[in-house]
JSON list of C-alpha atoms in Angstrom, two decimals:
[
{"chain": "A", "resi": 1, "resn": "GLY", "atom": "CA", "xyz": [0.00, 0.02, -0.03]},
{"chain": "A", "resi": 2, "resn": "GLU", "atom": "CA", "xyz": [0.89, 3.71, -0.03]},
{"chain": "A", "resi": 3, "resn": "ASN", "atom": "CA", "xyz": [3.38, 4.97, 2.46]},
{"chain": "A", "resi": 4, "resn": "VAL", "atom": "CA", "xyz": [3.75, 8.78, 2.92]},
{"chain": "A", "resi": 5, "resn": "GLU", "atom": "CA", "xyz": [6.63, 10.31, 4.80]},
{"chain": "A", "resi": 6, "resn": "GLN", "atom": "CA", "xyz": [6.80, 13.83, 6.01]},
{"chain": "A", "resi": 7, "resn": "HIS", "atom": "CA", "xyz": [9.56, 16.05, 7.20]},
{"chain": "A", "resi": 8, "resn": "PRO", "atom": "CA", "xyz": [10.22, 17.89, 9.39]},
{"chain": "A", "resi": 9, "resn": "SER", "atom": "CA", "xyz": [8.06, 16.72, 12.42]},
{"chain": "A", "resi": 10, "resn": "THR", "atom": "CA", "xyz": [8.38, 20.14, 14.01]},
{"chain": "A", "resi": 11, "resn": "LEU", "atom": "CA", "xyz": [9.27, 23.48, 12.46]},
{"chain": "A", "resi": 12, "resn": "SER", "atom": "CA", "xyz": [9.60, 26.91, 14.22]},
{"chain": "A", "resi": 13, "resn": "VAL", "atom": "CA", "xyz": [10.02, 30.06, 12.02]},
{"chain": "A", "resi": 14, "resn": "GLN", "atom": "CA", "xyz": [9.94, 33.76, 12.76]},
{"chain": "A", "resi": 15, "resn": "GLU", "atom": "CA", "xyz": [6.94, 35.62, 11.70]},
{"chain": "A", "resi": 16, "resn": "GLY", "atom": "CA", "xyz": [7.32, 36.85, 8.18]},
{"chain": "A", "resi": 17, "resn": "ASP", "atom": "CA", "xyz": [9.78, 34.15, 7.08]},
{"chain": "A", "resi": 18, "resn": "SER", "atom": "CA", "xyz": [9.01, 31.27, 4.91]},
{"chain": "A", "resi": 19, "resn": "ALA", "atom": "CA", "xyz": [8.18, 27.65, 5.92]},
{"chain": "A", "resi": 20, "resn": "VAL", "atom": "CA", "xyz": [8.78, 24.56, 3.84]},
{"chain": "A", "resi": 21, "resn": "ILE", "atom": "CA", "xyz": [7.42, 21.12, 4.59]},
{"chain": "A", "resi": 22, "resn": "LYS", "atom": "CA", "xyz": [8.37, 18.07, 2.35]},
{"chain": "A", "resi": 23, "resn": "CYS", "atom": "CA", "xyz": [6.65, 14.75, 1.74]},
{"chain": "A", "resi": 24, "resn": "THR", "atom": "CA", "xyz": [7.51, 11.69, -0.21]},
{"chain": "A", "resi": 25, "resn": "TYR", "atom": "CA", "xyz": [5.19, 8.88, -1.26]},
{"chain": "A", "resi": 26, "resn": "SER", "atom": "CA", "xyz": [5.68, 5.34, -2.47]},
{"chain": "A", "resi": 27, "resn": "ASP", "atom": "CA", "xyz": [2.78, 4.31, -4.72]},
{"chain": "A", "resi": 28, "resn": "SER", "atom": "CA", "xyz": [3.29, 5.43, -8.30]},
{"chain": "A", "resi": 29, "resn": "ALA", "atom": "CA", "xyz": [-0.36, 5.28, -8.96]},
{"chain": "A", "resi": 30, "resn": "SER", "atom": "CA", "xyz": [-1.09, 8.03, -6.61]},
{"chain": "A", "resi": 31, "resn": "ASN", "atom": "CA", "xyz": [-2.15, 11.11, -8.57]},
{"chain": "A", "resi": 32, "resn": "TYR", "atom": "CA", "xyz": [-3.71, 13.48, -5.99]},
{"chain": "A", "resi": 33, "resn": "PHE", "atom": "CA", "xyz": [-1.86, 15.25, -3.26]},
{"chain": "A", "resi": 34, "resn": "PRO", "atom": "CA", "xyz": [-3.77, 17.49, -0.79]},
{"chain": "A", "resi": 35, "resn": "TRP", "atom": "CA", "xyz": [-2.37, 19.37, 2.18]},
{"chain": "A", "resi": 36, "resn": "TYR", "atom": "CA", "xyz": [-4.35, 19.71, 5.27]},
{"chain": "A", "resi": 37, "resn": "LYS", "atom": "CA", "xyz": [-4.11, 22.16, 8.27]},
{"chain": "A", "resi": 38, "resn": "GLN", "atom": "CA", "xyz": [-5.39, 20.73, 11.64]},
{"chain": "A", "resi": 39, "resn": "GLU", "atom": "CA", "xyz": [-5.96, 22.70, 14.85]},
{"chain": "A", "resi": 40, "resn": "LEU", "atom": "CA", "xyz": [-6.06, 21.00, 18.13]},
{"chain": "A", "resi": 41, "resn": "GLY", "atom": "CA", "xyz": [-9.23, 18.81, 18.30]},
{"chain": "A", "resi": 42, "resn": "LYS", "atom": "CA", "xyz": [-10.63, 19.86, 15.08]},
{"chain": "A", "resi": 43, "resn": "ARG", "atom": "CA", "xyz": [-11.15, 18.33, 11.79]},
{"chain": "A", "resi": 44, "resn": "PRO", "atom": "CA", "xyz": [-8.50, 18.60, 9.02]},
{"chain": "A", "resi": 45, "resn": "GLN", "atom": "CA", "xyz": [-9.03, 21.60, 6.71]},
{"chain": "A", "resi": 46, "resn": "LEU", "atom": "CA", "xyz": [-7.88, 21.39, 3.13]},
{"chain": "A", "resi": 47, "resn": "ILE", "atom": "CA", "xyz": [-5.60, 24.27, 2.37]},
{"chain": "A", "resi": 48, "resn": "ILE", "atom": "CA", "xyz": [-4.27, 23.48, -1.15]},
{"chain": "A", "resi": 49, "resn": "ASP", "atom": "CA", "xyz": [-3.92, 20.34, -3.28]},
{"chain": "A", "resi": 50, "resn": "ILE", "atom": "CA", "xyz": [-2.18, 19.30, -6.47]},
{"chain": "A", "resi": 51, "resn": "ARG", "atom": "CA", "xyz": [-2.77, 16.67, -9.32]},
{"chain": "A", "resi": 52, "resn": "SER", "atom": "CA", "xyz": [-0.14, 14.68, -10.96]},
{"chain": "A", "resi": 53, "resn": "ASN", "atom": "CA", "xyz": [-0.63, 16.58, -14.26]},
{"chain": "A", "resi": 54, "resn": "VAL", "atom": "CA", "xyz": [0.57, 19.91, -12.61]},
{"chain": "A", "resi": 55, "resn": "GLY", "atom": "CA", "xyz": [4.02, 20.62, -11.30]},
{"chain": "A", "resi": 56, "resn": "GLU", "atom": "CA", "xyz": [3.30, 23.74, -9.07]},
{"chain": "A", "resi": 57, "resn": "LYS", "atom": "CA", "xyz": [0.19, 25.32, -7.69]},
{"chain": "A", "resi": 58, "resn": "LYS", "atom": "CA", "xyz": [-0.01, 28.70, -5.79]},
{"chain": "A", "resi": 59, "resn": "ASP", "atom": "CA", "xyz": [-2.79, 30.21, -3.74]},
{"chain": "A", "resi": 60, "resn": "GLN", "atom": "CA", "xyz": [-1.77, 33.65, -2.18]},
{"chain": "A", "resi": 61, "resn": "ARG", "atom": "CA", "xyz": [0.84, 32.81, 0.35]},
{"chain": "A", "resi": 62, "resn": "ILE", "atom": "CA", "xyz": [0.70, 29.08, -0.09]},
{"chain": "A", "resi": 63, "resn": "ALA", "atom": "CA", "xyz": [2.16, 26.97, -2.87]},
{"chain": "A", "resi": 64, "resn": "VAL", "atom": "CA", "xyz": [2.66, 23.39, -3.48]},
{"chain": "A", "resi": 65, "resn": "THR", "atom": "CA", "xyz": [5.19, 21.74, -5.88]},
{"chain": "A", "resi": 66, "resn": "LEU", "atom": "CA", "xyz": [5.23, 18.21, -7.13]},
{"chain": "A", "resi": 67, "resn": "ASN", "atom": "CA", "xyz": [7.92, 16.17, -8.55]},
{"chain": "A", "resi": 68, "resn": "LYS", "atom": "CA", "xyz": [6.30, 12.94, -9.70]},
{"chain": "A", "resi": 69, "resn": "THR", "atom": "CA", "xyz": [9.37, 11.38, -10.99]},
{"chain": "A", "resi": 70, "resn": "ALA", "atom": "CA", "xyz": [11.13, 11.64, -7.62]},
{"chain": "A", "resi": 71, "resn": "LYS", "atom": "CA", "xyz": [7.70, 10.99, -5.73]},
{"chain": "A", "resi": 72, "resn": "HIS", "atom": "CA", "xyz": [7.89, 13.99, -3.62]},
{"chain": "A", "resi": 73, "resn": "PHE", "atom": "CA", "xyz": [5.87, 17.16, -3.09]},
{"chain": "A", "resi": 74, "resn": "SER", "atom": "CA", "xyz": [6.31, 20.19, -0.89]},
{"chain": "A", "resi": 75, "resn": "LEU", "atom": "CA", "xyz": [4.24, 22.85, 0.72]},
{"chain": "A", "resi": 76, "resn": "HIS", "atom": "CA", "xyz": [5.67, 26.35, 0.93]},
{"chain": "A", "resi": 77, "resn": "ILE", "atom": "CA", "xyz": [4.15, 29.14, 3.07]},
{"chain": "A", "resi": 78, "resn": "THR", "atom": "CA", "xyz": [5.63, 32.60, 2.60]},
{"chain": "A", "resi": 79, "resn": "GLU", "atom": "CA", "xyz": [5.12, 35.72, 4.81]},
{"chain": "A", "resi": 80, "resn": "THR", "atom": "CA", "xyz": [4.16, 33.42, 7.78]},
{"chain": "A", "resi": 81, "resn": "GLN", "atom": "CA", "xyz": [1.70, 34.74, 10.39]},
{"chain": "A", "resi": 82, "resn": "PRO", "atom": "CA", "xyz": [0.90, 33.68, 13.80]},
{"chain": "A", "resi": 83, "resn": "GLU", "atom": "CA", "xyz": [-2.37, 32.03, 12.69]},
{"chain": "A", "resi": 84, "resn": "ASP", "atom": "CA", "xyz": [-0.44, 29.86, 10.39]},
{"chain": "A", "resi": 85, "resn": "SER", "atom": "CA", "xyz": [0.71, 27.98, 13.52]},
{"chain": "A", "resi": 86, "resn": "ALA", "atom": "CA", "xyz": [-0.86, 24.47, 13.48]},
{"chain": "A", "resi": 87, "resn": "VAL", "atom": "CA", "xyz": [-0.32, 20.89, 12.58]},
{"chain": "A", "resi": 88, "resn": "TYR", "atom": "CA", "xyz": [-0.04, 20.30, 8.76]},
{"chain": "A", "resi": 89, "resn": "PHE", "atom": "CA", "xyz": [-0.49, 16.92, 7.00]},
{"chain": "A", "resi": 90, "resn": "CYS", "atom": "CA", "xyz": [0.25, 16.05, 3.49]},
{"chain": "A", "resi": 91, "resn": "ALA", "atom": "CA", "xyz": [-1.67, 13.23, 1.83]},
{"chain": "A", "resi": 92, "resn": "ALA", "atom": "CA", "xyz": [-1.82, 11.12, -1.18]},
{"chain": "A", "resi": 93, "resn": "SER", "atom": "CA", "xyz": [-4.70, 9.35, -3.05]},
{"chain": "A", "resi": 94, "resn": "ARG", "atom": "CA", "xyz": [-5.15, 7.32, -6.25]},
{"chain": "A", "resi": 95, "resn": "ASP", "atom": "CA", "xyz": [-8.25, 9.19, -7.25]},
{"chain": "A", "resi": 96, "resn": "PHE", "atom": "CA", "xyz": [-9.63, 12.59, -6.23]},
{"chain": "A", "resi": 97, "resn": "GLY", "atom": "CA", "xyz": [-13.02, 12.30, -4.62]},
{"chain": "A", "resi": 98, "resn": "ASN", "atom": "CA", "xyz": [-13.22, 8.62, -4.66]},
{"chain": "A", "resi": 99, "resn": "GLU", "atom": "CA", "xyz": [-10.26, 6.92, -3.01]},
{"chain": "A", "resi": 100, "resn": "LYS", "atom": "CA", "xyz": [-8.91, 6.87, 0.60]},
{"chain": "A", "resi": 101, "resn": "LEU", "atom": "CA", "xyz": [-6.36, 9.31, 1.65]},
{"chain": "A", "resi": 102, "resn": "THR", "atom": "CA", "xyz": [-3.07, 8.13, 3.09]},
{"chain": "A", "resi": 103, "resn": "PHE", "atom": "CA", "xyz": [-1.61, 10.87, 5.39]},
{"chain": "A", "resi": 104, "resn": "GLY", "atom": "CA", "xyz": [1.85, 11.86, 6.19]},
{"chain": "A", "resi": 105, "resn": "THR", "atom": "CA", "xyz": [3.02, 11.87, 9.78]},
{"chain": "A", "resi": 106, "resn": "GLY", "atom": "CA", "xyz": [2.40, 15.61, 10.38]},
{"chain": "A", "resi": 107, "resn": "THR", "atom": "CA", "xyz": [4.39, 18.83, 10.93]},
{"chain": "A", "resi": 108, "resn": "ARG", "atom": "CA", "xyz": [3.86, 20.95, 13.88]},
{"chain": "A", "resi": 109, "resn": "LEU", "atom": "CA", "xyz": [4.46, 24.49, 12.71]},
{"chain": "A", "resi": 110, "resn": "THR", "atom": "CA", "xyz": [5.10, 27.31, 15.23]},
{"chain": "A", "resi": 111, "resn": "ILE", "atom": "CA", "xyz": [5.43, 30.81, 14.13]},
{"chain": "A", "resi": 112, "resn": "ILE", "atom": "CA", "xyz": [7.32, 32.98, 16.48]},
{"chain": "A", "resi": 113, "resn": "PRO", "atom": "CA", "xyz": [5.98, 36.54, 16.75]},
{"chain": "B", "resi": 1, "resn": "GLY", "atom": "CA", "xyz": [-21.78, 24.73, 7.27]},
{"chain": "B", "resi": 2, "resn": "ALA", "atom": "CA", "xyz": [-20.88, 21.13, 7.73]},
{"chain": "B", "resi": 3, "resn": "VAL", "atom": "CA", "xyz": [-21.86, 18.61, 5.12]},
{"chain": "B", "resi": 4, "resn": "VAL", "atom": "CA", "xyz": [-20.89, 15.61, 7.31]},
{"chain": "B", "resi": 5, "resn": "SER", "atom": "CA", "xyz": [-22.28, 15.44, 10.71]},
{"chain": "B", "resi": 6, "resn": "GLN", "atom": "CA", "xyz": [-20.62, 13.19, 13.37]},
{"chain": "B", "resi": 7, "resn": "HIS", "atom": "CA", "xyz": [-21.98, 12.45, 16.68]},
{"chain": "B", "resi": 8, "resn": "PRO", "atom": "CA", "xyz": [-21.17, 12.39, 19.64]},
{"chain": "B", "resi": 9, "resn": "SER", "atom": "CA", "xyz": [-18.38, 14.84, 19.64]},
{"chain": "B", "resi": 10, "resn": "ARG", "atom": "CA", "xyz": [-17.11, 13.61, 23.05]},
{"chain": "B", "resi": 11, "resn": "VAL", "atom": "CA", "xyz": [-17.53, 10.38, 25.06]},
{"chain": "B", "resi": 12, "resn": "ILE", "atom": "CA", "xyz": [-16.16, 9.40, 28.34]},
{"chain": "B", "resi": 13, "resn": "CYS", "atom": "CA", "xyz": [-17.07, 6.01, 29.72]},
{"chain": "B", "resi": 14, "resn": "LYS", "atom": "CA", "xyz": [-15.90, 3.06, 31.63]},
{"chain": "B", "resi": 15, "resn": "SER", "atom": "CA", "xyz": [-13.77, 0.39, 30.32]},
{"chain": "B", "resi": 16, "resn": "GLY", "atom": "CA", "xyz": [-15.94, -2.58, 28.82]},
{"chain": "B", "resi": 17, "resn": "THR", "atom": "CA", "xyz": [-18.51, -0.30, 27.43]},
{"chain": "B", "resi": 18, "resn": "SER", "atom": "CA", "xyz": [-19.59, -0.27, 23.82]},
{"chain": "B", "resi": 19, "resn": "VAL", "atom": "CA", "xyz": [-19.69, 3.05, 22.13]},
{"chain": "B", "resi": 20, "resn": "LYS", "atom": "CA", "xyz": [-21.60, 4.00, 18.88]},
{"chain": "B", "resi": 21, "resn": "ILE", "atom": "CA", "xyz": [-20.40, 6.86, 16.63]},
{"chain": "B", "resi": 22, "resn": "GLU", "atom": "CA", "xyz": [-22.56, 7.98, 13.86]},
{"chain": "B", "resi": 23, "resn": "CYS", "atom": "CA", "xyz": [-21.56, 9.79, 10.67]},
{"chain": "B", "resi": 24, "resn": "ARG", "atom": "CA", "xyz": [-24.22, 11.42, 8.39]},
{"chain": "B", "resi": 25, "resn": "SER", "atom": "CA", "xyz": [-23.89, 12.95, 5.10]},
{"chain": "B", "resi": 26, "resn": "LEU", "atom": "CA", "xyz": [-26.20, 15.99, 5.23]},
{"chain": "B", "resi": 27, "resn": "ASP", "atom": "CA", "xyz": [-26.96, 17.03, 1.64]},
{"chain": "B", "resi": 28, "resn": "PHE", "atom": "CA", "xyz": [-25.43, 14.29, -0.51]},
{"chain": "B", "resi": 29, "resn": "GLN", "atom": "CA", "xyz": [-25.50, 10.52, -0.82]},
{"chain": "B", "resi": 30, "resn": "ALA", "atom": "CA", "xyz": [-22.40, 8.67, 0.21]},
{"chain": "B", "resi": 31, "resn": "THR", "atom": "CA", "xyz": [-22.03, 4.98, -0.86]},
{"chain": "B", "resi": 32, "resn": "THR", "atom": "CA", "xyz": [-18.61, 5.07, 0.83]},
{"chain": "B", "resi": 33, "resn": "MET", "atom": "CA", "xyz": [-17.35, 6.54, 3.97]},
{"chain": "B", "resi": 34, "resn": "PHE", "atom": "CA", "xyz": [-13.96, 6.36, 5.60]},
{"chain": "B", "resi": 35, "resn": "TRP", "atom": "CA", "xyz": [-13.12, 5.92, 9.22]},
{"chain": "B", "resi": 36, "resn": "TYR", "atom": "CA", "xyz": [-9.84, 7.35, 10.60]},
{"chain": "B", "resi": 37, "resn": "ARG", "atom": "CA", "xyz": [-8.28, 7.13, 14.03]},
{"chain": "B", "resi": 38, "resn": "GLN", "atom": "CA", "xyz": [-5.82, 9.63, 15.34]},
{"chain": "B", "resi": 39, "resn": "PHE", "atom": "CA", "xyz": [-4.02, 9.13, 18.50]},
{"chain": "B", "resi": 40, "resn": "PRO", "atom": "CA", "xyz": [-2.61, 12.25, 20.29]},
{"chain": "B", "resi": 41, "resn": "LYS", "atom": "CA", "xyz": [0.14, 13.94, 18.36]},
{"chain": "B", "resi": 42, "resn": "LYS", "atom": "CA", "xyz": [0.02, 11.33, 15.59]},
{"chain": "B", "resi": 43, "resn": "SER", "atom": "CA", "xyz": [-1.44, 11.26, 12.17]},
{"chain": "B", "resi": 44, "resn": "LEU", "atom": "CA", "xyz": [-4.74, 10.22, 10.87]},
{"chain": "B", "resi": 45, "resn": "MET", "atom": "CA", "xyz": [-4.87, 6.51, 10.17]},
{"chain": "B", "resi": 46, "resn": "LEU", "atom": "CA", "xyz": [-7.45, 4.90, 8.06]},
{"chain": "B", "resi": 47, "resn": "MET", "atom": "CA", "xyz": [-9.32, 2.08, 9.93]},
{"chain": "B", "resi": 48, "resn": "ALA", "atom": "CA", "xyz": [-11.78, 0.95, 7.47]},
{"chain": "B", "resi": 49, "resn": "THR", "atom": "CA", "xyz": [-13.90, 1.83, 4.45]},
{"chain": "B", "resi": 50, "resn": "SER", "atom": "CA", "xyz": [-17.65, 1.58, 4.96]},
{"chain": "B", "resi": 51, "resn": "ASN", "atom": "CA", "xyz": [-19.65, 0.56, 2.07]},
{"chain": "B", "resi": 52, "resn": "GLU", "atom": "CA", "xyz": [-23.41, 0.97, 1.66]},
{"chain": "B", "resi": 53, "resn": "GLY", "atom": "CA", "xyz": [-25.15, -2.31, 1.48]},
{"chain": "B", "resi": 54, "resn": "SER", "atom": "CA", "xyz": [-22.08, -4.45, 1.86]},
{"chain": "B", "resi": 55, "resn": "LYS", "atom": "CA", "xyz": [-19.25, -5.40, 4.43]},
{"chain": "B", "resi": 56, "resn": "ALA", "atom": "CA", "xyz": [-16.85, -2.75, 5.35]},
{"chain": "B", "resi": 57, "resn": "THR", "atom": "CA", "xyz": [-13.08, -3.23, 4.33]},
{"chain": "B", "resi": 58, "resn": "TYR", "atom": "CA", "xyz": [-10.75, -3.11, 7.08]},
{"chain": "B", "resi": 59, "resn": "GLU", "atom": "CA", "xyz": [-7.10, -2.13, 7.00]},
{"chain": "B", "resi": 60, "resn": "GLN", "atom": "CA", "xyz": [-4.50, -4.34, 8.14]},
{"chain": "B", "resi": 61, "resn": "GLY", "atom": "CA", "xyz": [-4.19, -4.67, 11.97]},
{"chain": "B", "resi": 62, "resn": "VAL", "atom": "CA", "xyz": [-7.67, -3.26, 12.66]},
{"chain": "B", "resi": 63, "resn": "GLU", "atom": "CA", "xyz": [-9.87, -5.88, 14.42]},
{"chain": "B", "resi": 64, "resn": "LYS", "atom": "CA", "xyz": [-13.16, -6.06, 12.56]},
{"chain": "B", "resi": 65, "resn": "ASP", "atom": "CA", "xyz": [-14.91, -7.77, 15.58]},
{"chain": "B", "resi": 66, "resn": "LYS", "atom": "CA", "xyz": [-13.85, -4.88, 17.88]},
{"chain": "B", "resi": 67, "resn": "PHE", "atom": "CA", "xyz": [-14.79, -1.99, 15.46]},
{"chain": "B", "resi": 68, "resn": "LEU", "atom": "CA", "xyz": [-18.20, -2.80, 13.96]},
{"chain": "B", "resi": 69, "resn": "ILE", "atom": "CA", "xyz": [-19.14, -0.79, 10.93]},
{"chain": "B", "resi": 70, "resn": "ASN", "atom": "CA", "xyz": [-22.61, -0.53, 9.71]},
{"chain": "B", "resi": 71, "resn": "HIS", "atom": "CA", "xyz": [-23.62, 1.41, 6.53]},
{"chain": "B", "resi": 72, "resn": "ALA", "atom": "CA", "xyz": [-27.24, 0.91, 6.41]},
{"chain": "B", "resi": 73, "resn": "SER", "atom": "CA", "xyz": [-28.27, 3.84, 4.22]},
{"chain": "B", "resi": 74, "resn": "LEU", "atom": "CA", "xyz": [-26.69, 6.31, 1.78]},
{"chain": "B", "resi": 75, "resn": "THR", "atom": "CA", "xyz": [-26.32, 8.90, 4.36]},
{"chain": "B", "resi": 76, "resn": "LEU", "atom": "CA", "xyz": [-25.37, 7.06, 7.45]},
{"chain": "B", "resi": 77, "resn": "SER", "atom": "CA", "xyz": [-22.53, 4.96, 8.61]},
{"chain": "B", "resi": 78, "resn": "THR", "atom": "CA", "xyz": [-21.90, 3.94, 12.24]},
{"chain": "B", "resi": 79, "resn": "LEU", "atom": "CA", "xyz": [-18.77, 2.74, 13.98]},
{"chain": "B", "resi": 80, "resn": "THR", "atom": "CA", "xyz": [-19.28, 0.81, 17.18]},
{"chain": "B", "resi": 81, "resn": "VAL", "atom": "CA", "xyz": [-16.20, 0.26, 19.41]},
{"chain": "B", "resi": 82, "resn": "THR", "atom": "CA", "xyz": [-17.09, -2.93, 21.37]},
{"chain": "B", "resi": 83, "resn": "SER", "atom": "CA", "xyz": [-15.93, -3.52, 24.89]},
{"chain": "B", "resi": 84, "resn": "ALA", "atom": "CA", "xyz": [-13.73, -0.39, 24.72]},
{"chain": "B", "resi": 85, "resn": "HIS", "atom": "CA", "xyz": [-10.54, -0.42, 26.69]},
{"chain": "B", "resi": 86, "resn": "PRO", "atom": "CA", "xyz": [-8.25, 2.61, 27.71]},
{"chain": "B", "resi": 87, "resn": "GLU", "atom": "CA", "xyz": [-6.02, 1.79, 24.68]},
{"chain": "B", "resi": 88, "resn": "ASP", "atom": "CA", "xyz": [-8.97, 2.57, 22.47]},
{"chain": "B", "resi": 89, "resn": "SER", "atom": "CA", "xyz": [-9.06, 6.21, 23.62]},
{"chain": "B", "resi": 90, "resn": "SER", "atom": "CA", "xyz": [-8.43, 8.27, 20.60]},
{"chain": "B", "resi": 91, "resn": "PHE", "atom": "CA", "xyz": [-9.98, 10.87, 18.11]},
{"chain": "B", "resi": 92, "resn": "TYR", "atom": "CA", "xyz": [-12.20, 9.05, 15.62]},
{"chain": "B", "resi": 93, "resn": "ILE", "atom": "CA", "xyz": [-13.04, 11.00, 12.54]},
{"chain": "B", "resi": 94, "resn": "CYS", "atom": "CA", "xyz": [-15.31, 9.97, 9.52]},
{"chain": "B", "resi": 95, "resn": "SER", "atom": "CA", "xyz": [-15.14, 11.33, 6.10]},
{"chain": "B", "resi": 96, "resn": "ALA", "atom": "CA", "xyz": [-17.24, 10.99, 2.97]},
{"chain": "B", "resi": 97, "resn": "PRO", "atom": "CA", "xyz": [-15.60, 11.14, -0.52]},
{"chain": "B", "resi": 98, "resn": "THR", "atom": "CA", "xyz": [-17.36, 13.66, -2.75]},
{"chain": "B", "resi": 99, "resn": "GLY", "atom": "CA", "xyz": [-16.76, 11.79, -6.01]},
{"chain": "B", "resi": 100, "resn": "GLY", "atom": "CA", "xyz": [-15.40, 15.13, -7.20]},
{"chain": "B", "resi": 101, "resn": "LEU", "atom": "CA", "xyz": [-18.88, 16.61, -7.17]},
{"chain": "B", "resi": 102, "resn": "SER", "atom": "CA", "xyz": [-18.50, 19.12, -4.33]},
{"chain": "B", "resi": 103, "resn": "GLY", "atom": "CA", "xyz": [-16.20, 22.02, -5.47]},
{"chain": "B", "resi": 104, "resn": "ASN", "atom": "CA", "xyz": [-12.58, 21.23, -4.74]},
{"chain": "B", "resi": 105, "resn": "GLN", "atom": "CA", "xyz": [-13.10, 19.02, -1.69]},
{"chain": "B", "resi": 106, "resn": "PRO", "atom": "CA", "xyz": [-11.99, 15.31, -2.25]},
{"chain": "B", "resi": 107, "resn": "GLN", "atom": "CA", "xyz": [-13.62, 14.32, 1.07]},
{"chain": "B", "resi": 108, "resn": "HIS", "atom": "CA", "xyz": [-15.89, 15.95, 3.63]},
{"chain": "B", "resi": 109, "resn": "PHE", "atom": "CA", "xyz": [-14.72, 15.19, 7.19]},
{"chain": "B", "resi": 110, "resn": "GLY", "atom": "CA", "xyz": [-16.91, 15.14, 10.18]},
{"chain": "B", "resi": 111, "resn": "ASP", "atom": "CA", "xyz": [-15.99, 17.09, 13.29]},
{"chain": "B", "resi": 112, "resn": "GLY", "atom": "CA", "xyz": [-14.52, 13.95, 14.94]},
{"chain": "B", "resi": 113, "resn": "THR", "atom": "CA", "xyz": [-15.40, 12.13, 18.18]},
{"chain": "B", "resi": 114, "resn": "ARG", "atom": "CA", "xyz": [-12.94, 12.33, 21.22]},
{"chain": "B", "resi": 115, "resn": "LEU", "atom": "CA", "xyz": [-13.26, 8.88, 22.97]},
{"chain": "B", "resi": 116, "resn": "SER", "atom": "CA", "xyz": [-11.85, 8.49, 26.47]},
{"chain": "B", "resi": 117, "resn": "ILE", "atom": "CA", "xyz": [-12.09, 5.17, 28.14]},
{"chain": "B", "resi": 118, "resn": "LEU", "atom": "CA", "xyz": [-11.56, 5.23, 31.94]}
]
């Protein structure tokens, strides 16, 4: 089955700096890669996603890149703000909207004011 | 608002008790629902896939006789933790895949159930 690894497990950055979280996956059939933000005791919230036919996607301060050959994808957050502090999970799936998600191990991001 | 409703949000009970968690899709039909478990400071791990009208598919290592899943209708799936023990204490969260029909969301998650077994 799919295995998704995520690094780093914790990340602290100064407010205004950039944060990068990286994930690798094992299943070459995976073609959909979402990123979720989860606050304590809450459901995961989808913040950005990318499909395998795209190499990069950006939404304001958040961007995701995908290298399908190397089987890795990354989340980039620029101009970080205190409200960006949360746990972030990457995930992989074989089919958007139909298949299960395999989640990475999570990254606790702390923005230092 | 929420399109997947999960109840209860919090359960505290004694060891040996069976606990039922409900997951409802509010404005769409879900022939499939996913049940995840999340231990403190850990990731979401898929426990099982609930299939309307047929048996659930369990992930490796998940005891099907302990975690009973029933998907009796197109809008309701239930997870029953039978004879719960302290090691079953966790955050249980369901989700319903959208089939790509709900905007950009691949799955709609419930709010989760915090289960604490004393």
